[in-house]
Amino acid sequence: MMASTLGRSSVHNGFWRVIHHTCFNSVKRQRLYSTVLKEEKNRGGTLVSERRGAVMVIGINRPEARNAVNQETAQRLTEELTAFDQDNSLNVAVLYGVGGNFCAGFDLKELAQTSGFLKLEQDVRRGPGPMGPSRMRLSKPLIAAVSGYAVAGGLELALLADLRVVEESSIMGVFSRRFGVPLIDGGTVRLPQLIGLSRALDLILTGRPVKAQEALTFGLANRVVPDGQALQVALELAEQVSAFPQLCLRADRNSAYHAVFDSSSFTQAMQYEFEQGLPVIPAEAVTGATKFSSGAGRGGTFS
């Protein structure tokens, strides 16, 4: 591993001045999350997790730093999502931030204390990114419950998710643009594929804040909900997705990711889709068709 220079203490100070001046509804949001925060502080640590049936709930627990990710948190996020991906009893994960903010990016205070030098794995195939799991390609769905700020590396963590449930007062954006901190956790890779190159460049080049409704228009947000409800709505969505036949769901999901990021041609993508779906037919589709024919088939509907 080699040392890479990312910034200085002035970056940290300037970043939090921007956060302070653009923050709104923070007191209200803190009250909405006070109960959850009290419970999870008792459990300790920079990360909290809980199993709810087939759903894994993971919370970044550094509210005093607006859930900025330090090296310990990055490592724990990687471990938790790796364990989720390898656990056959879990179908969906939900990622959120404790205390009213999703994540304000990498912890620039910690960066400043290291004199701006961090040891980073240069080969993206061999290790985690600075934010932890940002280089991962999960085999099962991840849903982000976004409240408050999801900026800089926090935006990149949100982009790791398949779906983003965003609260009305949330702010997303490449705030690191203002301080010369590059997107090296997948932001320039995932964002253009998600919302298109033109819109992605608008965010990447300007570093401007994006509110929830604009994020919804862009396709950056999948749901916009009232403040204080992102986690609950994300959990309900996770339970809904978890209830579907999982072999079929994962095959379709995997094929979509392959078509966007890995396929060399339309024909190759079609071939991959067919090969992914074919084993699902005897494993799940026949059973589903039988169920439909004997029940819902009476009305000719899927209800």
PDB file of C-alpha atoms in Angstrom:
ATOM      1  CA  MET A   1       0.000   0.000   0.000  1.00  0.00           C
ATOM      2  CA  MET A   2       1.132   3.544  -0.738  1.00  0.00           C
ATOM      3  CA  ALA A   3       0.479   6.837   0.983  1.00  0.00           C
ATOM      4  CA  SER A   4      -1.917   9.255  -0.713  1.00  0.00           C
ATOM      5  CA  THR A   5      -2.370  12.901   0.257  1.00  0.00           C
ATOM      6  CA  LEU A   6      -5.995  13.974   0.541  1.00  0.00           C
ATOM      7  CA  GLY A   7      -6.046  17.255   2.450  1.00  0.00           C
ATOM      8  CA  ARG A   8      -5.131  19.395   5.450  1.00  0.00           C
ATOM      9  CA  SER A   9      -6.782  20.711   8.601  1.00  0.00           C
ATOM     10  CA  SER A  10      -8.071  23.788   6.749  1.00  0.00           C
ATOM     11  CA  VAL A  11     -10.150  21.436   4.634  1.00  0.00           C
ATOM     12  CA  HIS A  12     -11.791  20.127   7.773  1.00  0.00           C
ATOM     13  CA  ASN A  13     -12.480  23.588   9.177  1.00  0.00           C
ATOM     14  CA  GLY A  14     -13.862  24.946   5.923  1.00  0.00           C
ATOM     15  CA  PHE A  15     -16.034  21.908   5.320  1.00  0.00           C
ATOM     16  CA  TRP A  16     -17.768  22.176   8.682  1.00  0.00           C
ATOM     17  CA  ARG A  17     -18.271  25.923   8.251  1.00  0.00           C
ATOM     18  CA  VAL A  18     -20.197  25.141   5.067  1.00  0.00           C
ATOM     19  CA  ILE A  19     -22.214  22.467   6.861  1.00  0.00           C
ATOM     20  CA  HIS A  20     -22.977  24.884   9.724  1.00  0.00           C
ATOM     21  CA  HIS A  21     -24.140  27.716   7.500  1.00  0.00           C
ATOM     22  CA  THR A  22     -26.305  25.546   5.258  1.00  0.00           C
ATOM     23  CA  CYS A  23     -27.850  23.405   8.005  1.00  0.00           C
ATOM     24  CA  PHE A  24     -31.562  23.764   8.670  1.00  0.00           C
ATOM     25  CA  ASN A  25     -34.125  21.979  10.809  1.00  0.00           C
ATOM     26  CA  SER A  26     -31.303  20.337  12.776  1.00  0.00           C
ATOM     27  CA  VAL A  27     -33.042  20.770  16.142  1.00  0.00           C
ATOM     28  CA  LYS A  28     -36.286  19.330  14.805  1.00  0.00           C
ATOM     29  CA  ARG A  29     -34.480  16.409  13.208  1.00  0.00           C
ATOM     30  CA  GLN A  30     -32.550  15.729  16.407  1.00  0.00           C
ATOM     31  CA  ARG A  31     -35.813  15.473  18.366  1.00  0.00           C
ATOM     32  CA  LEU A  32     -37.245  13.067  15.811  1.00  0.00           C
ATOM     33  CA  TYR A  33     -34.264  10.773  16.283  1.00  0.00           C
ATOM     34  CA  SER A  34     -33.729  11.260  20.005  1.00  0.00           C
ATOM     35  CA  THR A  35     -35.279   7.940  21.014  1.00  0.00           C
ATOM     36  CA  VAL A  36     -33.320   5.920  18.466  1.00  0.00           C
ATOM     37  CA  LEU A  37     -30.126   7.780  19.345  1.00  0.00           C
ATOM     38  CA  LYS A  38     -30.561   7.128  23.088  1.00  0.00           C
ATOM     39  CA  GLU A  39     -31.058   3.403  22.504  1.00  0.00           C
ATOM     40  CA  GLU A  40     -28.128   3.044  20.146  1.00  0.00           C
ATOM     41  CA  LYS A  41     -25.661   5.110  22.178  1.00  0.00           C
ATOM     42  CA  ASN A  42     -26.209   2.603  24.950  1.00  0.00           C
ATOM     43  CA  ARG A  43     -24.968  -0.097  22.612  1.00  0.00           C
ATOM     44  CA  GLY A  44     -21.772   1.856  21.944  1.00  0.00           C
ATOM     45  CA  GLY A  45     -19.392   1.887  18.999  1.00  0.00           C
ATOM     46  CA  THR A  46     -19.168   3.838  15.769  1.00  0.00           C
ATOM     47  CA  LEU A  47     -21.555   1.404  14.083  1.00  0.00           C
ATOM     48  CA  VAL A  48     -24.727  -0.289  15.284  1.00  0.00           C
ATOM     49  CA  SER A  49     -26.501  -3.204  13.621  1.00  0.00           C
ATOM     50  CA  GLU A  50     -29.609  -5.243  14.206  1.00  0.00           C
ATOM     51  CA  ARG A  51     -31.270  -8.209  12.509  1.00  0.00           C
ATOM     52  CA  ARG A  52     -34.991  -7.870  11.841  1.00  0.00           C
ATOM     53  CA  GLY A  53     -36.016 -11.180  10.350  1.00  0.00           C
ATOM     54  CA  ALA A  54     -34.323 -11.399   6.945  1.00  0.00           C
ATOM     55  CA  VAL A  55     -33.383  -7.688   7.018  1.00  0.00           C
ATOM     56  CA  MET A  56     -30.071  -6.379   8.382  1.00  0.00           C
ATOM     57  CA  VAL A  57     -30.213  -2.788   9.709  1.00  0.00           C
ATOM     58  CA  ILE A  58     -26.890  -0.951   9.911  1.00  0.00           C
ATOM     59  CA  GLY A  59     -26.464   2.515  11.426  1.00  0.00           C
ATOM     60  CA  ILE A  60     -23.462   4.823  11.333  1.00  0.00           C
ATOM     61  CA  ASN A  61     -23.245   5.951  14.947  1.00  0.00           C
ATOM     62  CA  ARG A  62     -21.115   9.101  15.047  1.00  0.00           C
ATOM     63  CA  PRO A  63     -23.797  11.810  15.364  1.00  0.00           C
ATOM     64  CA  GLU A  64     -21.359  14.229  17.013  1.00  0.00           C
ATOM     65  CA  ALA A  65     -19.457  14.255  13.689  1.00  0.00           C
ATOM     66  CA  ARG A  66     -22.595  14.194  11.507  1.00  0.00           C
ATOM     67  CA  ASN A  67     -21.723  10.532  10.927  1.00  0.00           C
ATOM     68  CA  ALA A  68     -18.522  11.315   9.083  1.00  0.00           C
ATOM     69  CA  VAL A  69     -16.667   8.056   8.516  1.00  0.00           C
ATOM     70  CA  ASN A  70     -13.293   7.571  10.170  1.00  0.00           C
ATOM     71  CA  GLN A  71     -10.984   4.607   9.565  1.00  0.00           C
ATOM     72  CA  GLU A  72     -12.586   2.508  12.304  1.00  0.00           C
ATOM     73  CA  THR A  73     -16.080   3.115  10.937  1.00  0.00           C
ATOM     74  CA  ALA A  74     -14.944   2.351   7.394  1.00  0.00           C
ATOM     75  CA  GLN A  75     -13.548  -0.980   8.531  1.00  0.00           C
ATOM     76  CA  ARG A  76     -16.692  -1.862  10.462  1.00  0.00           C
ATOM     77  CA  LEU A  77     -18.966  -0.919   7.554  1.00  0.00           C
ATOM     78  CA  THR A  78     -16.957  -3.213   5.301  1.00  0.00           C
ATOM     79  CA  GLU A  79     -17.155  -6.049   7.814  1.00  0.00           C
ATOM     80  CA  GLU A  80     -20.898  -5.667   8.376  1.00  0.00           C
ATOM     81  CA  LEU A  81     -21.808  -5.544   4.692  1.00  0.00           C
ATOM     82  CA  THR A  82     -19.476  -8.430   3.888  1.00  0.00           C
ATOM     83  CA  ALA A  83     -21.122 -10.497   6.620  1.00  0.00           C
ATOM     84  CA  PHE A  84     -24.564  -9.534   5.302  1.00  0.00           C
ATOM     85  CA  ASP A  85     -23.637 -10.536   1.765  1.00  0.00           C
ATOM     86  CA  GLN A  86     -22.379 -13.928   2.911  1.00  0.00           C
ATOM     87  CA  ASP A  87     -25.290 -14.733   5.246  1.00  0.00           C
ATOM     88  CA  ASN A  88     -27.871 -16.857   3.434  1.00  0.00           C
ATOM     89  CA  SER A  89     -30.523 -16.042   6.026  1.00  0.00           C
ATOM     90  CA  LEU A  90     -30.461 -12.332   5.167  1.00  0.00           C
ATOM     91  CA  ASN A  91     -32.108 -10.880   2.065  1.00  0.00           C
ATOM     92  CA  VAL A  92     -31.886  -7.075   2.305  1.00  0.00           C
ATOM     93  CA  ALA A  93     -29.785  -4.543   4.215  1.00  0.00           C
ATOM     94  CA  VAL A  94     -30.764  -1.020   5.275  1.00  0.00           C
ATOM     95  CA  LEU A  95     -28.082   1.619   5.896  1.00  0.00           C
ATOM     96  CA  TYR A  96     -28.838   4.819   7.807  1.00  0.00           C
ATOM     97  CA  GLY A  97     -27.232   7.456  10.010  1.00  0.00           C
ATOM     98  CA  VAL A  98     -27.959   7.830  13.716  1.00  0.00           C
ATOM     99  CA  GLY A  99     -28.981  11.257  14.994  1.00  0.00           C
ATOM    100  CA  GLY A 100     -30.408  13.004  11.953  1.00  0.00           C
ATOM    101  CA  ASN A 101     -27.691  12.873   9.278  1.00  0.00           C
ATOM    102  CA  PHE A 102     -26.896  10.042   6.899  1.00  0.00           C
ATOM    103  CA  CYS A 103     -23.195  10.767   6.441  1.00  0.00           C
ATOM    104  CA  ALA A 104     -21.124  13.918   5.906  1.00  0.00           C
ATOM    105  CA  GLY A 105     -18.302  12.099   4.149  1.00  0.00           C
ATOM    106  CA  PHE A 106     -14.863  11.108   5.333  1.00  0.00           C
ATOM    107  CA  ASP A 107     -13.839  12.431   8.747  1.00  0.00           C
ATOM    108  CA  LEU A 108     -11.614  15.362   7.830  1.00  0.00           C
ATOM    109  CA  LYS A 109     -10.731  15.926  11.479  1.00  0.00           C
ATOM    110  CA  GLU A 110      -9.062  12.523  11.548  1.00  0.00           C
ATOM    111  CA  LEU A 111      -7.450  13.302   8.209  1.00  0.00           C
ATOM    112  CA  ALA A 112      -6.005  16.531   9.614  1.00  0.00           C
ATOM    113  CA  GLN A 113      -4.585  14.675  12.624  1.00  0.00           C
ATOM    114  CA  THR A 114      -2.675  12.372  10.275  1.00  0.00           C
ATOM    115  CA  SER A 115      -1.065  15.443   8.646  1.00  0.00           C
ATOM    116  CA  GLY A 116      -3.081  14.749   5.517  1.00  0.00           C
ATOM    117  CA  PHE A 117      -1.554  11.332   4.803  1.00  0.00           C
ATOM    118  CA  LEU A 118      -3.519   8.084   4.725  1.00  0.00           C
ATOM    119  CA  LYS A 119      -2.373   4.680   3.611  1.00  0.00           C
ATOM    120  CA  LEU A 120      -4.774   3.666   0.876  1.00  0.00           C
ATOM    121  CA  GLU A 121      -4.935   0.453  -1.121  1.00  0.00           C
ATOM    122  CA  GLN A 122      -4.240   1.507  -4.703  1.00  0.00           C
ATOM    123  CA  ASP A 123      -5.582  -1.663  -6.343  1.00  0.00           C
ATOM    124  CA  VAL A 124      -9.377  -1.429  -6.087  1.00  0.00           C
ATOM    125  CA  ARG A 125      -9.633  -5.229  -6.449  1.00  0.00           C
ATOM    126  CA  ARG A 126      -7.604  -5.902  -3.325  1.00  0.00           C
ATOM    127  CA  GLY A 127      -9.100  -3.839  -0.536  1.00  0.00           C
ATOM    128  CA  PRO A 128     -11.804  -1.467   0.691  1.00  0.00           C
ATOM    129  CA  GLY A 129     -12.042   2.185  -0.225  1.00  0.00           C
ATOM    130  CA  PRO A 130     -11.487   5.108   2.163  1.00  0.00           C
ATOM    131  CA  MET A 131     -15.201   5.050   3.047  1.00  0.00           C
ATOM    132  CA  GLY A 132     -15.070   1.284   3.562  1.00  0.00           C
ATOM    133  CA  PRO A 133     -17.489  -0.758   1.409  1.00  0.00           C
ATOM    134  CA  SER A 134     -17.656   1.724  -1.475  1.00  0.00           C
ATOM    135  CA  ARG A 135     -15.798  -0.638  -3.856  1.00  0.00           C
ATOM    136  CA  MET A 136     -18.086  -3.553  -3.105  1.00  0.00           C
ATOM    137  CA  ARG A 137     -20.653  -5.025  -5.465  1.00  0.00           C
ATOM    138  CA  LEU A 138     -23.185  -6.689  -3.227  1.00  0.00           C
ATOM    139  CA  SER A 139     -25.115  -9.729  -4.411  1.00  0.00           C
ATOM    140  CA  LYS A 140     -28.251  -8.663  -2.488  1.00  0.00           C
ATOM    141  CA  PRO A 141     -30.179  -5.376  -2.248  1.00  0.00           C
ATOM    142  CA  LEU A 142     -29.075  -2.488  -0.048  1.00  0.00           C
ATOM    143  CA  ILE A 143     -31.430   0.398   0.783  1.00  0.00           C
ATOM    144  CA  ALA A 144     -30.184   3.747   2.089  1.00  0.00           C
ATOM    145  CA  ALA A 145     -32.394   5.697   4.510  1.00  0.00           C
ATOM    146  CA  VAL A 146     -31.159   9.248   3.957  1.00  0.00           C
ATOM    147  CA  SER A 147     -31.761  12.009   6.482  1.00  0.00           C
ATOM    148  CA  GLY A 148     -29.952  15.315   6.857  1.00  0.00           C
ATOM    149  CA  TYR A 149     -26.718  15.420   4.914  1.00  0.00           C
ATOM    150  CA  ALA A 150     -25.478  12.800   2.472  1.00  0.00           C
ATOM    151  CA  VAL A 151     -22.550  14.683   1.014  1.00  0.00           C
ATOM    152  CA  ALA A 152     -19.078  13.987  -0.391  1.00  0.00           C
ATOM    153  CA  GLY A 153     -18.185  10.432   0.653  1.00  0.00           C
ATOM    154  CA  GLY A 154     -21.618  10.181   2.267  1.00  0.00           C
ATOM    155  CA  LEU A 155     -23.161  10.644  -1.164  1.00  0.00           C
ATOM    156  CA  GLU A 156     -20.881   7.897  -2.447  1.00  0.00           C
ATOM    157  CA  LEU A 157     -22.122   5.563   0.296  1.00  0.00           C
ATOM    158  CA  ALA A 158     -25.704   6.383  -0.696  1.00  0.00           C
ATOM    159  CA  LEU A 159     -24.819   5.534  -4.309  1.00  0.00           C
ATOM    160  CA  LEU A 160     -23.690   2.083  -3.157  1.00  0.00           C
ATOM    161  CA  ALA A 161     -27.341   1.351  -2.332  1.00  0.00           C
ATOM    162  CA  ASP A 162     -29.861   0.044  -4.852  1.00  0.00           C
ATOM    163  CA  LEU A 163     -32.577   2.365  -3.548  1.00  0.00           C
ATOM    164  CA  ARG A 164     -32.509   5.633  -1.601  1.00  0.00           C
ATOM    165  CA  VAL A 165     -35.359   6.763   0.652  1.00  0.00           C
ATOM    166  CA  VAL A 166     -34.740  10.474   1.253  1.00  0.00           C
ATOM    167  CA  GLU A 167     -36.302  12.808   3.793  1.00  0.00           C
ATOM    168  CA  GLU A 168     -37.764  16.119   2.621  1.00  0.00           C
ATOM    169  CA  SER A 169     -35.140  18.355   4.235  1.00  0.00           C
ATOM    170  CA  SER A 170     -32.155  16.217   3.222  1.00  0.00           C
ATOM    171  CA  ILE A 171     -29.245  17.640   1.277  1.00  0.00           C
ATOM    172  CA  MET A 172     -27.061  15.667  -1.124  1.00  0.00           C
ATOM    173  CA  GLY A 173     -24.055  16.876  -3.050  1.00  0.00           C
ATOM    174  CA  VAL A 174     -20.355  16.738  -3.847  1.00  0.00           C
ATOM    175  CA  PHE A 175     -19.403  19.222  -1.122  1.00  0.00           C
ATOM    176  CA  SER A 176     -15.802  18.007  -1.272  1.00  0.00           C
ATOM    177  CA  ARG A 177     -15.491  19.901  -4.578  1.00  0.00           C
ATOM    178  CA  ARG A 178     -14.914  23.101  -2.620  1.00  0.00           C
ATOM    179  CA  PHE A 179     -11.832  21.813  -0.858  1.00  0.00           C
ATOM    180  CA  GLY A 180     -10.012  19.769  -3.470  1.00  0.00           C
ATOM    181  CA  VAL A 181     -10.957  16.372  -2.042  1.00  0.00           C
ATOM    182  CA  PRO A 182     -11.555  13.959  -4.958  1.00  0.00           C
ATOM    183  CA  LEU A 183     -14.286  11.383  -5.345  1.00  0.00           C
ATOM    184  CA  ILE A 184     -12.368   8.108  -4.969  1.00  0.00           C
ATOM    185  CA  ASP A 185     -15.175   5.974  -3.529  1.00  0.00           C
ATOM    186  CA  GLY A 186     -17.130   5.395  -6.729  1.00  0.00           C
ATOM    187  CA  GLY A 187     -18.873   8.736  -7.087  1.00  0.00           C
ATOM    188  CA  THR A 188     -17.675   9.420 -10.623  1.00  0.00           C
ATOM    189  CA  VAL A 189     -18.464   5.811 -11.601  1.00  0.00           C
ATOM    190  CA  ARG A 190     -21.928   5.245 -10.137  1.00  0.00           C
ATOM    191  CA  LEU A 191     -23.440   8.725 -10.350  1.00  0.00           C
ATOM    192  CA  PRO A 192     -23.291   9.109 -14.185  1.00  0.00           C
ATOM    193  CA  GLN A 193     -24.775   5.630 -14.631  1.00  0.00           C
ATOM    194  CA  LEU A 194     -27.541   6.434 -12.175  1.00  0.00           C
ATOM    195  CA  ILE A 195     -28.668   9.885 -13.322  1.00  0.00           C
ATOM    196  CA  GLY A 196     -26.892  10.410 -16.653  1.00  0.00           C
ATOM    197  CA  LEU A 197     -23.629  12.138 -17.514  1.00  0.00           C
ATOM    198  CA  SER A 198     -25.030  15.658 -17.936  1.00  0.00           C
ATOM    199  CA  ARG A 199     -26.732  15.770 -14.554  1.00  0.00           C
ATOM    200  CA  ALA A 200     -23.839  13.985 -12.872  1.00  0.00           C
ATOM    201  CA  LEU A 201     -21.387  16.572 -14.187  1.00  0.00           C
ATOM    202  CA  ASP A 202     -23.657  19.329 -12.910  1.00  0.00           C
ATOM    203  CA  LEU A 203     -23.237  17.925  -9.396  1.00  0.00           C
ATOM    204  CA  ILE A 204     -19.573  16.923  -9.747  1.00  0.00           C
ATOM    205  CA  LEU A 205     -18.324  20.184 -11.247  1.00  0.00           C
ATOM    206  CA  THR A 206     -20.304  22.631  -9.105  1.00  0.00           C
ATOM    207  CA  GLY A 207     -20.436  20.824  -5.757  1.00  0.00           C
ATOM    208  CA  ARG A 208     -23.829  22.442  -5.215  1.00  0.00           C
ATOM    209  CA  PRO A 209     -26.400  21.193  -2.687  1.00  0.00           C
ATOM    210  CA  VAL A 210     -29.240  19.105  -4.097  1.00  0.00           C
ATOM    211  CA  LYS A 211     -32.514  19.040  -2.192  1.00  0.00           C
ATOM    212  CA  ALA A 212     -34.776  16.012  -1.971  1.00  0.00           C
ATOM    213  CA  GLN A 213     -37.321  16.931  -4.642  1.00  0.00           C
ATOM    214  CA  GLU A 214     -34.628  17.686  -7.207  1.00  0.00           C
ATOM    215  CA  ALA A 215     -32.904  14.430  -6.262  1.00  0.00           C
ATOM    216  CA  LEU A 216     -36.203  12.647  -6.924  1.00  0.00           C
ATOM    217  CA  THR A 217     -36.513  14.318 -10.327  1.00  0.00           C
ATOM    218  CA  PHE A 218     -32.961  13.242 -11.171  1.00  0.00           C
ATOM    219  CA  GLY A 219     -33.536   9.661 -10.071  1.00  0.00           C
ATOM    220  CA  LEU A 220     -30.984  10.102  -7.291  1.00  0.00           C
ATOM    221  CA  ALA A 221     -33.781   9.605  -4.751  1.00  0.00           C
ATOM    222  CA  ASN A 222     -36.304   6.800  -5.211  1.00  0.00           C
ATOM    223  CA  ARG A 223     -38.726   7.939  -2.492  1.00  0.00           C
ATOM    224  CA  VAL A 224     -39.117  11.283  -0.706  1.00  0.00           C
ATOM    225  CA  VAL A 225     -40.719  11.073   2.734  1.00  0.00           C
ATOM    226  CA  PRO A 226     -41.415  13.478   5.617  1.00  0.00           C
ATOM    227  CA  ASP A 227     -38.594  14.180   8.037  1.00  0.00           C
ATOM    228  CA  GLY A 228     -38.093  11.436  10.572  1.00  0.00           C
ATOM    229  CA  GLN A 229     -39.626   8.700   8.393  1.00  0.00           C
ATOM    230  CA  ALA A 230     -36.784   7.565   6.125  1.00  0.00           C
ATOM    231  CA  LEU A 231     -35.700   4.660   8.287  1.00  0.00           C
ATOM    232  CA  GLN A 232     -39.223   3.341   8.825  1.00  0.00           C
ATOM    233  CA  VAL A 233     -40.112   3.597   5.119  1.00  0.00           C
ATOM    234  CA  ALA A 234     -36.802   1.973   4.166  1.00  0.00           C
ATOM    235  CA  LEU A 235     -37.521  -0.906   6.555  1.00  0.00           C
ATOM    236  CA  GLU A 236     -40.995  -1.387   5.094  1.00  0.00           C
ATOM    237  CA  LEU A 237     -39.521  -1.354   1.598  1.00  0.00           C
ATOM    238  CA  ALA A 238     -36.859  -3.853   2.654  1.00  0.00           C
ATOM    239  CA  GLU A 239     -39.483  -6.207   4.059  1.00  0.00           C
ATOM    240  CA  GLN A 240     -41.470  -5.948   0.835  1.00  0.00           C
ATOM    241  CA  VAL A 241     -38.424  -6.771  -1.297  1.00  0.00           C
ATOM    242  CA  SER A 242     -37.410  -9.546   1.095  1.00  0.00           C
ATOM    243  CA  ALA A 243     -40.809 -11.243   0.703  1.00  0.00           C
ATOM    244  CA  PHE A 244     -40.342 -11.917  -3.026  1.00  0.00           C
ATOM    245  CA  PRO A 245     -38.800 -15.145  -4.386  1.00  0.00           C
ATOM    246  CA  GLN A 246     -35.129 -14.367  -3.891  1.00  0.00           C
ATOM    247  CA  LEU A 247     -33.419 -16.418  -6.620  1.00  0.00           C
ATOM    248  CA  CYS A 248     -35.446 -14.626  -9.279  1.00  0.00           C
ATOM    249  CA  LEU A 249     -34.992 -11.205  -7.676  1.00  0.00           C
ATOM    250  CA  ARG A 250     -31.217 -11.580  -7.381  1.00  0.00           C
ATOM    251  CA  ALA A 251     -30.840 -12.945 -10.909  1.00  0.00           C
ATOM    252  CA  ASP A 252     -32.710  -9.956 -12.353  1.00  0.00           C
ATOM    253  CA  ARG A 253     -30.799  -7.520 -10.148  1.00  0.00           C
ATOM    254  CA  ASN A 254     -27.448  -9.049 -11.087  1.00  0.00           C
ATOM    255  CA  SER A 255     -28.315  -8.931 -14.776  1.00  0.00           C
ATOM    256  CA  ALA A 256     -29.233  -5.243 -14.557  1.00  0.00           C
ATOM    257  CA  TYR A 257     -25.901  -4.400 -12.906  1.00  0.00           C
ATOM    258  CA  HIS A 258     -24.046  -6.485 -15.473  1.00  0.00           C
ATOM    259  CA  ALA A 259     -25.773  -4.728 -18.380  1.00  0.00           C
ATOM    260  CA  VAL A 260     -24.882  -1.289 -17.003  1.00  0.00           C
ATOM    261  CA  PHE A 261     -21.309  -1.863 -15.822  1.00  0.00           C
ATOM    262  CA  ASP A 262     -19.850  -5.005 -17.386  1.00  0.00           C
ATOM    263  CA  SER A 263     -21.490  -5.897 -20.677  1.00  0.00           C
ATOM    264  CA  SER A 264     -19.539  -5.287 -23.859  1.00  0.00           C
ATOM    265  CA  SER A 265     -22.587  -5.274 -26.147  1.00  0.00           C
ATOM    266  CA  PHE A 266     -26.357  -5.567 -26.278  1.00  0.00           C
ATOM    267  CA  THR A 267     -26.071  -9.168 -27.446  1.00  0.00           C
ATOM    268  CA  GLN A 268     -23.720 -10.074 -24.622  1.00  0.00           C
ATOM    269  CA  ALA A 269     -26.047  -8.454 -22.086  1.00  0.00           C
ATOM    270  CA  MET A 270     -29.021 -10.383 -23.481  1.00  0.00           C
ATOM    271  CA  GLN A 271     -27.084 -13.633 -23.325  1.00  0.00           C
ATOM    272  CA  TYR A 272     -26.081 -12.985 -19.730  1.00  0.00           C
ATOM    273  CA  GLU A 273     -29.677 -12.169 -18.779  1.00  0.00           C
ATOM    274  CA  PHE A 274     -30.888 -15.456 -20.296  1.00  0.00           C
ATOM    275  CA  GLU A 275     -28.194 -17.505 -18.588  1.00  0.00           C
ATOM    276  CA  GLN A 276     -28.946 -15.890 -15.225  1.00  0.00           C
ATOM    277  CA  GLY A 277     -32.683 -16.413 -15.547  1.00  0.00           C
ATOM    278  CA  LEU A 278     -32.757 -19.943 -16.941  1.00  0.00           C
ATOM    279  CA  PRO A 279     -31.997 -21.796 -13.661  1.00  0.00           C
ATOM    280  CA  VAL A 280     -34.693 -19.788 -11.902  1.00  0.00           C
ATOM    281  CA  ILE A 281     -37.481 -21.277 -14.025  1.00  0.00           C
ATOM    282  CA  PRO A 282     -37.452 -24.775 -12.461  1.00  0.00           C
ATOM    283  CA  ALA A 283     -36.367 -23.435  -9.055  1.00  0.00           C
ATOM    284  CA  GLU A 284     -39.028 -20.747  -8.556  1.00  0.00           C
ATOM    285  CA  ALA A 285     -41.004 -19.869 -11.689  1.00  0.00           C
ATOM    286  CA  VAL A 286     -42.861 -23.188 -11.997  1.00  0.00           C
ATOM    287  CA  THR A 287     -43.983 -22.987  -8.383  1.00  0.00           C
ATOM    288  CA  GLY A 288     -45.028 -19.381  -8.872  1.00  0.00           C
ATOM    289  CA  ALA A 289     -46.961 -20.193 -12.038  1.00  0.00           C
ATOM    290  CA  THR A 290     -48.759 -23.032 -10.260  1.00  0.00           C
ATOM    291  CA  LYS A 291     -49.698 -20.735  -7.400  1.00  0.00           C
ATOM    292  CA  PHE A 292     -50.961 -18.118  -9.851  1.00  0.00           C
ATOM    293  CA  SER A 293     -53.024 -20.654 -11.808  1.00  0.00           C
ATOM    294  CA  SER A 294     -54.702 -22.098  -8.738  1.00  0.00           C
ATOM    295  CA  GLY A 295     -55.392 -18.804  -6.987  1.00  0.00           C
ATOM    296  CA  ALA A 296     -54.998 -15.453  -8.694  1.00  0.00           C
ATOM    297  CA  GLY A 297     -55.631 -17.058 -12.080  1.00  0.00           C
ATOM    298  CA  ARG A 298     -59.370 -17.134 -11.443  1.00  0.00           C
ATOM    299  CA  GLY A 299     -59.567 -13.436 -12.088  1.00  0.00           C
ATOM    300  CA  GLY A 300     -56.743 -13.316 -14.573  1.00  0.00           C
ATOM    301  CA  THR A 301     -54.860 -10.813 -12.419  1.00  0.00           C
ATOM    302  CA  PHE A 302     -51.756 -10.688 -10.224  1.00  0.00           C
ATOM    303  CA  SER A 303     -53.589  -9.288  -7.195  1.00  0.00           C
TER     304      SER A 303
END
